[in-house]
Short mmCIF file of C-alpha atoms and ligand atoms in Angstrom, two decimals:
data_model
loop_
_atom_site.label_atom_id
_atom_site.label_comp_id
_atom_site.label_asym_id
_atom_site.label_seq_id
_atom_site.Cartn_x
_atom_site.Cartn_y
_atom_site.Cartn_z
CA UNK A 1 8.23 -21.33 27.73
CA UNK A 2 8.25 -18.51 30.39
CA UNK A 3 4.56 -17.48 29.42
CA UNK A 4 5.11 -16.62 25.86
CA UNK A 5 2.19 -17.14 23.75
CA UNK A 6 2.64 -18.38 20.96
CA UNK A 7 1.07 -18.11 17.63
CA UNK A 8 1.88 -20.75 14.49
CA UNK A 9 3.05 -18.77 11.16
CA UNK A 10 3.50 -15.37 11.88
CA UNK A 11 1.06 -12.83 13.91
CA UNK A 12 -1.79 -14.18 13.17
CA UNK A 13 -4.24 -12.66 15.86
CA UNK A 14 -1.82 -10.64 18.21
CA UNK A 15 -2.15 -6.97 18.92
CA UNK A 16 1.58 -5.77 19.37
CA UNK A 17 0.52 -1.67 20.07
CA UNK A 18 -2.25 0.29 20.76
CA UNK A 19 -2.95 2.93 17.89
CA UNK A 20 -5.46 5.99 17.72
CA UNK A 21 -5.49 5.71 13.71
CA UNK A 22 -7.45 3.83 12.12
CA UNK A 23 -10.10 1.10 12.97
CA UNK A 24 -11.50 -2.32 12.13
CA UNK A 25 -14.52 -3.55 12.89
CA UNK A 26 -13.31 -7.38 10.64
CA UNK A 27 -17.30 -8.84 11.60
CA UNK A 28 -19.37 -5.87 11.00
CA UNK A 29 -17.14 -4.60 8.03
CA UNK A 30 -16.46 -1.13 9.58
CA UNK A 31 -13.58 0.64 8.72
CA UNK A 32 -12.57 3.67 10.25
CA UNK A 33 -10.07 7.04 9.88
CA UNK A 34 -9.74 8.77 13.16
CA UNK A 35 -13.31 7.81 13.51
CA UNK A 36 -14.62 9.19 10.18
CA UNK A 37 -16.45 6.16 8.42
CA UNK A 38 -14.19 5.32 4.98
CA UNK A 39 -17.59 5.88 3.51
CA UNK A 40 -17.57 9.68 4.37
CA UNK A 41 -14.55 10.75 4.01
CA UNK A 42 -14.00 8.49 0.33
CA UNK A 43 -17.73 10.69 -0.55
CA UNK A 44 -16.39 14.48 1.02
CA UNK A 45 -12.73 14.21 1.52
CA UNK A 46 -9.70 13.91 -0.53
CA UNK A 47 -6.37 11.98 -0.12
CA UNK A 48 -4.14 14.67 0.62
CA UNK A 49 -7.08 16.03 3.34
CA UNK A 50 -7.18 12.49 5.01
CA UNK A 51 -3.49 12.51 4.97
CA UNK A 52 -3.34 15.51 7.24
CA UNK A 53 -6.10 13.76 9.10
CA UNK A 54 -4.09 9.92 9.43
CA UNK A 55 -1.17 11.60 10.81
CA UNK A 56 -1.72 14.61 12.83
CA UNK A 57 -5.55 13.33 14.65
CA UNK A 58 -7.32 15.61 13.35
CA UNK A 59 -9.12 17.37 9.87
CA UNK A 60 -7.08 20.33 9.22
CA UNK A 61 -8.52 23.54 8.78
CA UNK A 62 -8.05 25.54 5.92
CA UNK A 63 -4.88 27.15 6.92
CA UNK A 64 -3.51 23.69 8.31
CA UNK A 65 -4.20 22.17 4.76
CA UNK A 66 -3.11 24.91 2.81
CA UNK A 67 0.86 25.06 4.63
CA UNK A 68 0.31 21.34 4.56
CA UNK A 69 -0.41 20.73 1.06
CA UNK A 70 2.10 23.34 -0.12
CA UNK A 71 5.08 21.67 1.86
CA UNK A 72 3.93 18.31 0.06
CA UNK A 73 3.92 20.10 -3.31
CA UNK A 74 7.10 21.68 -2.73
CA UNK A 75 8.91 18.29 -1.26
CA UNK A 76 7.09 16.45 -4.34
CA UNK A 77 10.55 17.80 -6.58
CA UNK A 78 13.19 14.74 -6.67
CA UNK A 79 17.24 15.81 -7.35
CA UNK A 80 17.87 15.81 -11.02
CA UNK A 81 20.63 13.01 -9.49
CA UNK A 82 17.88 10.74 -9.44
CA UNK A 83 17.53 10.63 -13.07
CA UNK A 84 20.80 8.61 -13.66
CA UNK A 85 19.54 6.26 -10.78
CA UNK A 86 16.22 5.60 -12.72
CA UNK A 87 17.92 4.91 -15.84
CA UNK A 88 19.94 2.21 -14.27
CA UNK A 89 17.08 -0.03 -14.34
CA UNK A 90 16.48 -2.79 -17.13
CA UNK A 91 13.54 -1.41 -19.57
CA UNK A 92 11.40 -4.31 -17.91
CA UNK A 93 11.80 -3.81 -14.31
CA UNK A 94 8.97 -4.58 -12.39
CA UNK A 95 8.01 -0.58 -11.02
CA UNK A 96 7.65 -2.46 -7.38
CA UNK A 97 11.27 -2.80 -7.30
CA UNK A 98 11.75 -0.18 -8.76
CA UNK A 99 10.20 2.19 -6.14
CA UNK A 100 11.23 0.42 -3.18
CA UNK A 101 14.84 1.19 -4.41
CA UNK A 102 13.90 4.47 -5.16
CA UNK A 103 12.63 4.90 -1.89
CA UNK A 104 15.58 3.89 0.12
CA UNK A 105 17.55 6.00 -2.41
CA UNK A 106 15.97 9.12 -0.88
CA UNK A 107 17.26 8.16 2.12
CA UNK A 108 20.87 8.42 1.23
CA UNK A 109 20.17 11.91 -0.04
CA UNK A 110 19.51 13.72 3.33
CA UNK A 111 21.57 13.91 6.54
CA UNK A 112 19.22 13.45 9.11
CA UNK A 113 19.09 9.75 7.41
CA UNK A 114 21.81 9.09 8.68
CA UNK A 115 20.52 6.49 11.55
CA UNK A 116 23.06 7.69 14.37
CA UNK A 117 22.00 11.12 13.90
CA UNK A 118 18.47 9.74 13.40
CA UNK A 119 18.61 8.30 17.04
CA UNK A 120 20.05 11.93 18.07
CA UNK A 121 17.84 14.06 16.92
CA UNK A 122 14.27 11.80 16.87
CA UNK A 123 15.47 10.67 20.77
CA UNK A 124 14.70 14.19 22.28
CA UNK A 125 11.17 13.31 21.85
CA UNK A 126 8.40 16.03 21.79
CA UNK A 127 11.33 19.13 20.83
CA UNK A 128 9.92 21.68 18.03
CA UNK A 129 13.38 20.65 16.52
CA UNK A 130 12.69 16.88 16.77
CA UNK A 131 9.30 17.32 15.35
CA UNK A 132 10.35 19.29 12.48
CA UNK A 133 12.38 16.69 11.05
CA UNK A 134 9.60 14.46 11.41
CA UNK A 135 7.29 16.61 9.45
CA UNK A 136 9.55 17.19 6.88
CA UNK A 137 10.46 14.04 6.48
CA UNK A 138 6.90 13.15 6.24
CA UNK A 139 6.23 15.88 3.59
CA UNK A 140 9.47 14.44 1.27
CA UNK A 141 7.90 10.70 0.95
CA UNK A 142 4.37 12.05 1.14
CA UNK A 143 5.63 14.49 -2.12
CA UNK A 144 7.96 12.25 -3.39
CA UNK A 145 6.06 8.81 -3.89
CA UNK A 146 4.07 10.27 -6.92
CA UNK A 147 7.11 11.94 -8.31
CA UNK A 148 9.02 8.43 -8.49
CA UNK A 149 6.25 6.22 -9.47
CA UNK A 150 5.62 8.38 -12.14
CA UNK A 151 9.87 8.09 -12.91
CA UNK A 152 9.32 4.08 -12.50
CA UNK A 153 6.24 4.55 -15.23
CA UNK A 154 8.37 6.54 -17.85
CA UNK A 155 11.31 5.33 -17.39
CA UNK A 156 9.83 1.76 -18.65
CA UNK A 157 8.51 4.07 -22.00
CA UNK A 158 11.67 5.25 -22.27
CA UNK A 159 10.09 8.69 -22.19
CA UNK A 160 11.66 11.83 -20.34
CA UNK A 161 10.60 12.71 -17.30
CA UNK A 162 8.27 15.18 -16.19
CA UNK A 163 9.01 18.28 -13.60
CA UNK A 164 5.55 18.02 -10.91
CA UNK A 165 3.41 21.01 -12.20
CA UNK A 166 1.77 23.48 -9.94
CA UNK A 167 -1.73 24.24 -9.57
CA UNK A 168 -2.87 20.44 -10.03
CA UNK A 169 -4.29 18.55 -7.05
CA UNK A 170 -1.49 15.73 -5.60
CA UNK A 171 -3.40 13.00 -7.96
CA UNK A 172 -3.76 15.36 -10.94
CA UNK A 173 0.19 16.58 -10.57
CA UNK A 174 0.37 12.53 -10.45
CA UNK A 175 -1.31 11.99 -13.34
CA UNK A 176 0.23 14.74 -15.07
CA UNK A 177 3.57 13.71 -14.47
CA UNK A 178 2.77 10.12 -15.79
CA UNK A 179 0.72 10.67 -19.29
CA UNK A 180 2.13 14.43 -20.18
CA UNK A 181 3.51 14.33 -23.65
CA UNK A 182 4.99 17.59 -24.16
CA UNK A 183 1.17 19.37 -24.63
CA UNK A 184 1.21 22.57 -23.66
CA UNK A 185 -2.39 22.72 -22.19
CA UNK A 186 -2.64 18.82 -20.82
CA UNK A 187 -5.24 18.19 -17.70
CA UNK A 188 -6.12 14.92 -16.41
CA UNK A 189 -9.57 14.26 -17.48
CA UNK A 190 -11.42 15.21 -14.34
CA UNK A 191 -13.41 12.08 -13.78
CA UNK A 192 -10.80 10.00 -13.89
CA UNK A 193 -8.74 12.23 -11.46
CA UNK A 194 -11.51 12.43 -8.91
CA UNK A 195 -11.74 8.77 -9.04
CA UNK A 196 -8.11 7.52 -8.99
CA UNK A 197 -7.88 10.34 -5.55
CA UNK A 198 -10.81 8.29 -4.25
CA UNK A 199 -9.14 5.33 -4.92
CA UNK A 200 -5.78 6.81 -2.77
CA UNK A 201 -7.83 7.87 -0.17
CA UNK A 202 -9.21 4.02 0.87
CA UNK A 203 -6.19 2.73 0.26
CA UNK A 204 -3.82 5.12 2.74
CA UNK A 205 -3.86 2.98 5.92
CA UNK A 206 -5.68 -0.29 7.14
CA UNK A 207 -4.06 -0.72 10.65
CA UNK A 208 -1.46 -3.07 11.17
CA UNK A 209 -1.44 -4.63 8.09
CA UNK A 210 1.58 -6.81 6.68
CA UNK A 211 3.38 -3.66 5.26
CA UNK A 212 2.38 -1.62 7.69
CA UNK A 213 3.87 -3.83 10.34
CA UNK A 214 7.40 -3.95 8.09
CA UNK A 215 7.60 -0.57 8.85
CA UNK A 216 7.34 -0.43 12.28
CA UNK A 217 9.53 -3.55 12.79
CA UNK A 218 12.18 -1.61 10.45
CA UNK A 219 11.63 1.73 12.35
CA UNK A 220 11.66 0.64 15.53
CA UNK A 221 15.86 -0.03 14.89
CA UNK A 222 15.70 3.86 14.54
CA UNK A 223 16.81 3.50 10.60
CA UNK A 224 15.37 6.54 8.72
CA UNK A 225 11.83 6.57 7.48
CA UNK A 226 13.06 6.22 3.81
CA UNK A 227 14.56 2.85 4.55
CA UNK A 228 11.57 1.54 6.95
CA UNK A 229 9.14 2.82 4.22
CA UNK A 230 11.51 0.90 1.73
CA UNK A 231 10.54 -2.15 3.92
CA UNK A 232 6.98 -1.38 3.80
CA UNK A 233 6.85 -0.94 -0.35
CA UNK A 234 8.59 -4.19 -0.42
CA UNK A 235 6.46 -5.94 1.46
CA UNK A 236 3.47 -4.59 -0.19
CA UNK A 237 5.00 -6.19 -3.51
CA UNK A 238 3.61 -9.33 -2.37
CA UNK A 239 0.89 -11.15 -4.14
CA UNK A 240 -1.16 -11.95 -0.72
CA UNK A 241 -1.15 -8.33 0.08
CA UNK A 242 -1.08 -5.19 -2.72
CA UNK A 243 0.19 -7.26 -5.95
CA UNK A 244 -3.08 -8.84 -5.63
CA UNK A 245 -4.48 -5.68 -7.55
CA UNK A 246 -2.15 -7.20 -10.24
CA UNK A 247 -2.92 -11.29 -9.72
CA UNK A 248 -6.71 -10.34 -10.18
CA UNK A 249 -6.40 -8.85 -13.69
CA UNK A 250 -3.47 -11.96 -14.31
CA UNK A 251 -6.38 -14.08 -12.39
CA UNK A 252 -9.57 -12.97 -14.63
CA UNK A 253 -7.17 -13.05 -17.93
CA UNK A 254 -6.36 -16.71 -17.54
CA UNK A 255 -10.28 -17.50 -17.09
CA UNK A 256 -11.20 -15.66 -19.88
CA UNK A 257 -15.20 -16.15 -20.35
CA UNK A 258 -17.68 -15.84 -17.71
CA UNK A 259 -18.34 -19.33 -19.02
CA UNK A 260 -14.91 -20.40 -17.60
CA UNK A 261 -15.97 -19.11 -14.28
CA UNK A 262 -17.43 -22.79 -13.12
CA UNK A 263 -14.69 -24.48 -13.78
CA UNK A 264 -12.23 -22.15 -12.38
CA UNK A 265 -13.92 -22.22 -9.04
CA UNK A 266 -13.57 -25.82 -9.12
CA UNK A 267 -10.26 -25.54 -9.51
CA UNK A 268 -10.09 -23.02 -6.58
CA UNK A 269 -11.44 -25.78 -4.76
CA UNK A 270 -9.22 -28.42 -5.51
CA UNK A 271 -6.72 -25.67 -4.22
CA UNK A 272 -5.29 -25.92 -7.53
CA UNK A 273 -5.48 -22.17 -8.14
CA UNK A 274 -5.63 -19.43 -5.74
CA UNK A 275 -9.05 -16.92 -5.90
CA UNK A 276 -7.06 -13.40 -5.62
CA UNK A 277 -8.88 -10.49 -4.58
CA UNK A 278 -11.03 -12.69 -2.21
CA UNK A 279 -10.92 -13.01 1.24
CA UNK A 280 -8.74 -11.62 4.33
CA UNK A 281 -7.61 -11.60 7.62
CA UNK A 282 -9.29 -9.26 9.23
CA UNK A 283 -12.82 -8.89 7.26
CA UNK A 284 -15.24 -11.72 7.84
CA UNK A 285 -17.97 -10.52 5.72
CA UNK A 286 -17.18 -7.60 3.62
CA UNK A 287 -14.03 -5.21 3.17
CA UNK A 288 -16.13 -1.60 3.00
CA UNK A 289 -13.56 -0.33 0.51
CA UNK A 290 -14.71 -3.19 -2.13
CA UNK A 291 -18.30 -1.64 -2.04
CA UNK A 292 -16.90 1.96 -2.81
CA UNK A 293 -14.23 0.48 -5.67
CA UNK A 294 -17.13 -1.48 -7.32
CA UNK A 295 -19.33 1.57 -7.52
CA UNK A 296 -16.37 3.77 -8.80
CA UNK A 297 -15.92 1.00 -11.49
CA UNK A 298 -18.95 2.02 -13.04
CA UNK A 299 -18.41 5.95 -12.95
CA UNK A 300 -14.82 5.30 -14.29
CA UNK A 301 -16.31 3.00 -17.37
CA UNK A 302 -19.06 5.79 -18.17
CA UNK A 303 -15.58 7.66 -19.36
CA UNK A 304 -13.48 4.78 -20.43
CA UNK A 305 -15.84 2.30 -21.73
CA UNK A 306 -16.19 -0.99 -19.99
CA UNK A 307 -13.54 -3.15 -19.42
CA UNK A 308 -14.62 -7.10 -21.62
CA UNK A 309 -12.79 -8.81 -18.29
CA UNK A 310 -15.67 -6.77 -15.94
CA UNK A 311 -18.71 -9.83 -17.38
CA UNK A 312 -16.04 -12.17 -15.85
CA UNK A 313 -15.47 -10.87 -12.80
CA UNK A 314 -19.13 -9.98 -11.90
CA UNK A 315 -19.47 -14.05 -13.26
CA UNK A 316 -16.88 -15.00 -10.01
CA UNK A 317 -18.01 -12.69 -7.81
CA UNK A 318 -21.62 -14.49 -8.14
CA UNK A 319 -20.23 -17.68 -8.38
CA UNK A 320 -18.10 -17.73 -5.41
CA UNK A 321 -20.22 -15.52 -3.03
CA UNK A 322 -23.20 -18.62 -3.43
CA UNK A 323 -20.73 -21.25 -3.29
CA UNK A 324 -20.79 -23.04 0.47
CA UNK A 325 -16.39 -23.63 0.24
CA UNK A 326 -16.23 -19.86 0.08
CA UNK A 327 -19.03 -19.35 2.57
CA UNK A 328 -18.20 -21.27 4.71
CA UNK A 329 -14.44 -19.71 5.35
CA UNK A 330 -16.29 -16.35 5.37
CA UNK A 331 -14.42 -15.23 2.04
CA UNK A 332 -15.72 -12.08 0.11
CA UNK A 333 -13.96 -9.70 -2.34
CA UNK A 334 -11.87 -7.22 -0.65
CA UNK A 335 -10.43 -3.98 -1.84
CA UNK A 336 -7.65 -5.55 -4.68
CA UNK A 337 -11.28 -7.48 -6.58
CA UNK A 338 -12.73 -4.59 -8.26
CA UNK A 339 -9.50 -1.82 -7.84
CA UNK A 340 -7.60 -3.22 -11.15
CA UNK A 341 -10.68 -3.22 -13.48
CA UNK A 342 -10.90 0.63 -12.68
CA UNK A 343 -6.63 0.83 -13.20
CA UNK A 344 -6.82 -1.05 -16.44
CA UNK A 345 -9.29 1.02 -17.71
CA UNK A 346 -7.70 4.05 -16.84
CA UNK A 347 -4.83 2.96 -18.88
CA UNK A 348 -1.98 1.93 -16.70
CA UNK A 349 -0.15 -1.19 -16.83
CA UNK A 350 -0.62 -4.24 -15.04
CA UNK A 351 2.82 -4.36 -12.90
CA UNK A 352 1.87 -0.84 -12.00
CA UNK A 353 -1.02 -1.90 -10.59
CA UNK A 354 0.60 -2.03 -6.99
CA UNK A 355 2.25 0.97 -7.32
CA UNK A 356 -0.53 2.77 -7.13
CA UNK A 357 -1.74 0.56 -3.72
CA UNK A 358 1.83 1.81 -2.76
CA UNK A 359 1.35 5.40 -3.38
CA UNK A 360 -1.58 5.96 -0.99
CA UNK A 361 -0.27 3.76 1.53
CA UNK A 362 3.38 5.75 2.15
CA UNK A 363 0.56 8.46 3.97
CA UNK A 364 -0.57 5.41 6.57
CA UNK A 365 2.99 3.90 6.67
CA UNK A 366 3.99 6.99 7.83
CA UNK A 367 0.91 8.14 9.96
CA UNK A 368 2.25 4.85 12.41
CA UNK A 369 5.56 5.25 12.33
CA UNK A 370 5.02 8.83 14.10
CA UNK A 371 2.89 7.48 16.32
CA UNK A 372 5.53 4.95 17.11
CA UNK A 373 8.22 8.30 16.76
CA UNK A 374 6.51 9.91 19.48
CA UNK A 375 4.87 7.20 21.83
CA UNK A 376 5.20 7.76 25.77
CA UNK A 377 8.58 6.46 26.70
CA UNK A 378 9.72 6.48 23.82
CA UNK A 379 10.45 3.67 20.74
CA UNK A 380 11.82 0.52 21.42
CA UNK A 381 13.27 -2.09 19.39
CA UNK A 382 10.38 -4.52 18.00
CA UNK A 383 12.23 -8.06 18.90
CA UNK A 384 9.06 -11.16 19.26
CA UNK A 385 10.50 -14.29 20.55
CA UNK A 386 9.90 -17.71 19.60
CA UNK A 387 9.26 -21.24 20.68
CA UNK A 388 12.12 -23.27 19.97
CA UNK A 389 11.18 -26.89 18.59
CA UNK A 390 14.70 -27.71 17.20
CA UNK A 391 17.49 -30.03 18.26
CA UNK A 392 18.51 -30.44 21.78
CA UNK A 393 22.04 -30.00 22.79
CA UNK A 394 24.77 -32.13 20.89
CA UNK A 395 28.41 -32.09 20.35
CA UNK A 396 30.39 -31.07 17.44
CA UNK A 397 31.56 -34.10 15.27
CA UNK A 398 34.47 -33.65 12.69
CA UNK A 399 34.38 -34.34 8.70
CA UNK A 400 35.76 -37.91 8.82
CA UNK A 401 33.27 -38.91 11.90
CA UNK A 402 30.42 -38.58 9.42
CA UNK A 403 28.47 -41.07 7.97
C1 SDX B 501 -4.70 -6.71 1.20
O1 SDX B 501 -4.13 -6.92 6.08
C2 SDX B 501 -4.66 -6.01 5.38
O2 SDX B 501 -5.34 -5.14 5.89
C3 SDX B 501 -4.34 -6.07 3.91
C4 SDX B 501 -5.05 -5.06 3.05
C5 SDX B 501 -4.60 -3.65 3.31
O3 SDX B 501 -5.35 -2.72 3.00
O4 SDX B 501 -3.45 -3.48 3.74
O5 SDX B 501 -6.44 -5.15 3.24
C6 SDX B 501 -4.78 -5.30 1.57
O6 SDX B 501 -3.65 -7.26 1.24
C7 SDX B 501 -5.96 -7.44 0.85
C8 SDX B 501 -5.72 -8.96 0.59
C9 SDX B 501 -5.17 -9.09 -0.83
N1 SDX B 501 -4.74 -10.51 -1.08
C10 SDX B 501 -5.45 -11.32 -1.86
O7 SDX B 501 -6.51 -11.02 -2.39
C11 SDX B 501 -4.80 -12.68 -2.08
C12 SDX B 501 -5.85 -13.78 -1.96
N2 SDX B 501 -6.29 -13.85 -0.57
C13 SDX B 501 -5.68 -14.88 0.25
O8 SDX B 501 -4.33 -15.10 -0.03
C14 SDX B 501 -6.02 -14.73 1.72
O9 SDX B 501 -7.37 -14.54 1.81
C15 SDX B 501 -5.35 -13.65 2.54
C16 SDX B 501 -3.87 -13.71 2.44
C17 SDX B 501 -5.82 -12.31 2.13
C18 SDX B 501 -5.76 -13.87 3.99
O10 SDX B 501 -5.26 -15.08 4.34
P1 SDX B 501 -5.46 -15.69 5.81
O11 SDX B 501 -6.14 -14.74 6.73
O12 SDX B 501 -4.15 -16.25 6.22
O13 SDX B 501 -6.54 -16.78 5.58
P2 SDX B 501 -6.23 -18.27 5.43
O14 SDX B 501 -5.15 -18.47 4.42
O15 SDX B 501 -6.05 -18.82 6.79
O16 SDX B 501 -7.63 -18.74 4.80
C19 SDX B 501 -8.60 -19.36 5.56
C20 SDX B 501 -9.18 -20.42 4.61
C21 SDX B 501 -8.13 -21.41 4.12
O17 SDX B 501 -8.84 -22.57 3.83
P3 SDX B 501 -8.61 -23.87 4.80
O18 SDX B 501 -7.13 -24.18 4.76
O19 SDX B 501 -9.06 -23.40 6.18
O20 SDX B 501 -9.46 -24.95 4.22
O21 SDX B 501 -9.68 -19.77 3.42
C22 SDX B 501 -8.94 -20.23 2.30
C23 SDX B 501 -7.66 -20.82 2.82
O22 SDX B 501 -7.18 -21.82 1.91
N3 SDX B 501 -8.69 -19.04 1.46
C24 SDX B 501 -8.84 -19.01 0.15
C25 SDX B 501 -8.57 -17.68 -0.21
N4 SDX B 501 -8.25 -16.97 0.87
C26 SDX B 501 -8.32 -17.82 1.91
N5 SDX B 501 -9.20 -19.96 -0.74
C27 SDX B 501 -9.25 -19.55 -2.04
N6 SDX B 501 -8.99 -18.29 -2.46
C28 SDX B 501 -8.66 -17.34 -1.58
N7 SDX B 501 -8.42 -16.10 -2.00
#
């Protein structure tokens, strides 16, 4: 096999790059931002800060954040085209497919998408020019992806859509553009906005997770970043990665009463039913972001009122964190347990649920694929091999020869 390694299903413990962004300590629970502790940053930072911080190293200083945060703003406008595009959609498409269409839509809007002139002008590595397309192509989907998730959200009401504001914070212009009803003096209740920008914040990268890695894979062909980041929303749809935000609340619906809860870990068991928002491939004893959701919970329900379906959760989360089956494999909740207790409470529907994972996570999509943009050598073209276990050589045999 010419000294290829190989491993069963997929990547399932293979480093493919060496990254500066973020890090993952899976044993001791330890997740990291360009070395700030997810802990600090979701206490004294906000998403947009720790956006600038993901993809350019470093925390900006005031003057980096404030050109940084205006070109976001500014880029945060989509063409009135898009409004015909949006209204394509059935009333009761799912706002995942929705926005990973809309995403590679953007893409057909501007030139430098154009993947030959894409390889062109990204190949002279390192050039002001080179990098400025970058930037600006990071500011578009940065701006953007709160501008068309909030299109996805109204466009399901049937509601008009809303122009981004000015002089709200990226999550409050996000919230703005998704509840506004024509008041003239509407602000997002304050709590609520602090909390859903926490929320962004721990979800904006994790390494080389499963979307992340779709976007790499796709950008590494040299397609635009509105395509690979297409990729990346689409495999974030999934239910093992950020439609588990979704499954949880489908999850904790189906059990109904804490008094359920024995049962349905049984059932678990039996591998009859599948315990969402529990365990994970990298963390072997806690995922750091669950601890920071689960304490936001309670802030958020001081404003909302608490959610009937949080009893049944807290029921599971006891239950299955004594039980020796999920022990022993080293499951605990990670970040999708507690995350759509806080959404549902806030108001927003349960398919939307991983559109706001999606949201947060364009800023870490992004934050690797310039990395990968501007690695030494430049990029090339992501192509694993494989271990072939199929037929040996035959010959062809016609129609009439088969029995
Ligand atoms: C995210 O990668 C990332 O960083 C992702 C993410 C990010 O920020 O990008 O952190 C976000 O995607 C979090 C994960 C959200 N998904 C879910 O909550 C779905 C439920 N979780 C499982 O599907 C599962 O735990 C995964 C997909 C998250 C991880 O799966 P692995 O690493 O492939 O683990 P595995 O399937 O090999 O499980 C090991 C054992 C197995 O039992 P045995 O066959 O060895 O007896 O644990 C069992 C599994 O059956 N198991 C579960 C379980 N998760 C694993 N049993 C019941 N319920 C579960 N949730």
């Amino acid at each position: 096999e010419k000294g290829l390694r190989v491993q069963d299903k997929g990547f399932l413990n293979t480093a493919v790059l060496r990254s500066k962004i973020t890090y993952i300590d899976g044993d001791a629970g330890i997740l990291r931002y360009r070395g700030y502790p997810i802990e600090q940053l979701a206490l004294q930072s906000s998403h947009l800060e720790t956006a600038y911080l993901l993809i350019y190293g470093s925390l900006p200083t005031s003057a980096q954040y404030k050109v940084f945060q205006g070109e976001v703003m500014h880029h945060s406008v989509v063409h009135a085209d898009a409004e015909q595009f949006f209204r394509s959609f059935r009333y009761d498409a799912h706002p995942m497919a929705i926005l990973t269409s809309a995403l590679a839509y953007l893409g057909s809007y501007y030139s430098e998408a154009n993947p030959s002139l894409q390889g062109q002008n990204l190949f002279t590595k390192g050039d002001a020019a080179s990098l400025a397309i970058i930037d600006k192509q990071i500011f578009r989907l940065i701006g953007k992806a709160t501008t068309l998730a909030a299109m996805a959200y109204r466009v399901r009401q049937g509601r008009d859509f809303v122009t981004p504001p000015t002089g709200l914070s990226y999550t409050g212009s996000f919230l703005y553009q998704m509840d506004h009803l024509g008041e003239t003096d509407y602000k997002p209740n304050p709590v609520l906005e602090k909390a859903l920008d926490v929320l962004f914040l721990i979800h904006a990268d994790h390494e080389l997770n499963a979307s992340a890695t779709t976007v790499l894979q796709t950008g590494s062909s040299l397609v635009d970043p509105y395509s690979a980041v297409a990729a990346g929303c689409a495999s974030l749809y999934g239910p093992l990665h950020g439609g588990a935000n979704e499954a949880v609340i489908r999850m904790l619906i189906s059990i109904g009463r804490p008094g359920n809860v024995p049962a349905f870990i049984e059932a678990v068991k039996k591998r009859e039913k599948v315990l969402s928002g529990f365990g994970h491939r990298v963390y072997k004893t806690s995922d750091p972001r669950s601890f920071i959701v689960r304490k936001m919970a309670d802030e958020v329900f001081e404003v909302t009122g608490k959610d009937e379906l949080l009893e049944t959760a807290m029921a599971l989360h006891e239950a299955a964190m004594k039980d020796e089956y999920f022990v022993k494999r080293k499951l605990a909740p990670n970040v999708d347990f507690w995350s759509g207790l806080i959404y549902r409470a806030m108001g927003f529907p349960l398919d939307f649920f991983p559109v706001l994972f999606a949201v947060p996570r364009v800023v870490g999509w992004l934050a690797h694929w310039r990395q990968m943009m501007l690695q030494d050598g430049g990029v090339k073209i992501w192509r694993p091999r494989q271990i072939y276990v199929g037929a040996p050589k035959r010959d062809y045999v016609t129609m009439e020869q088969r029995v």
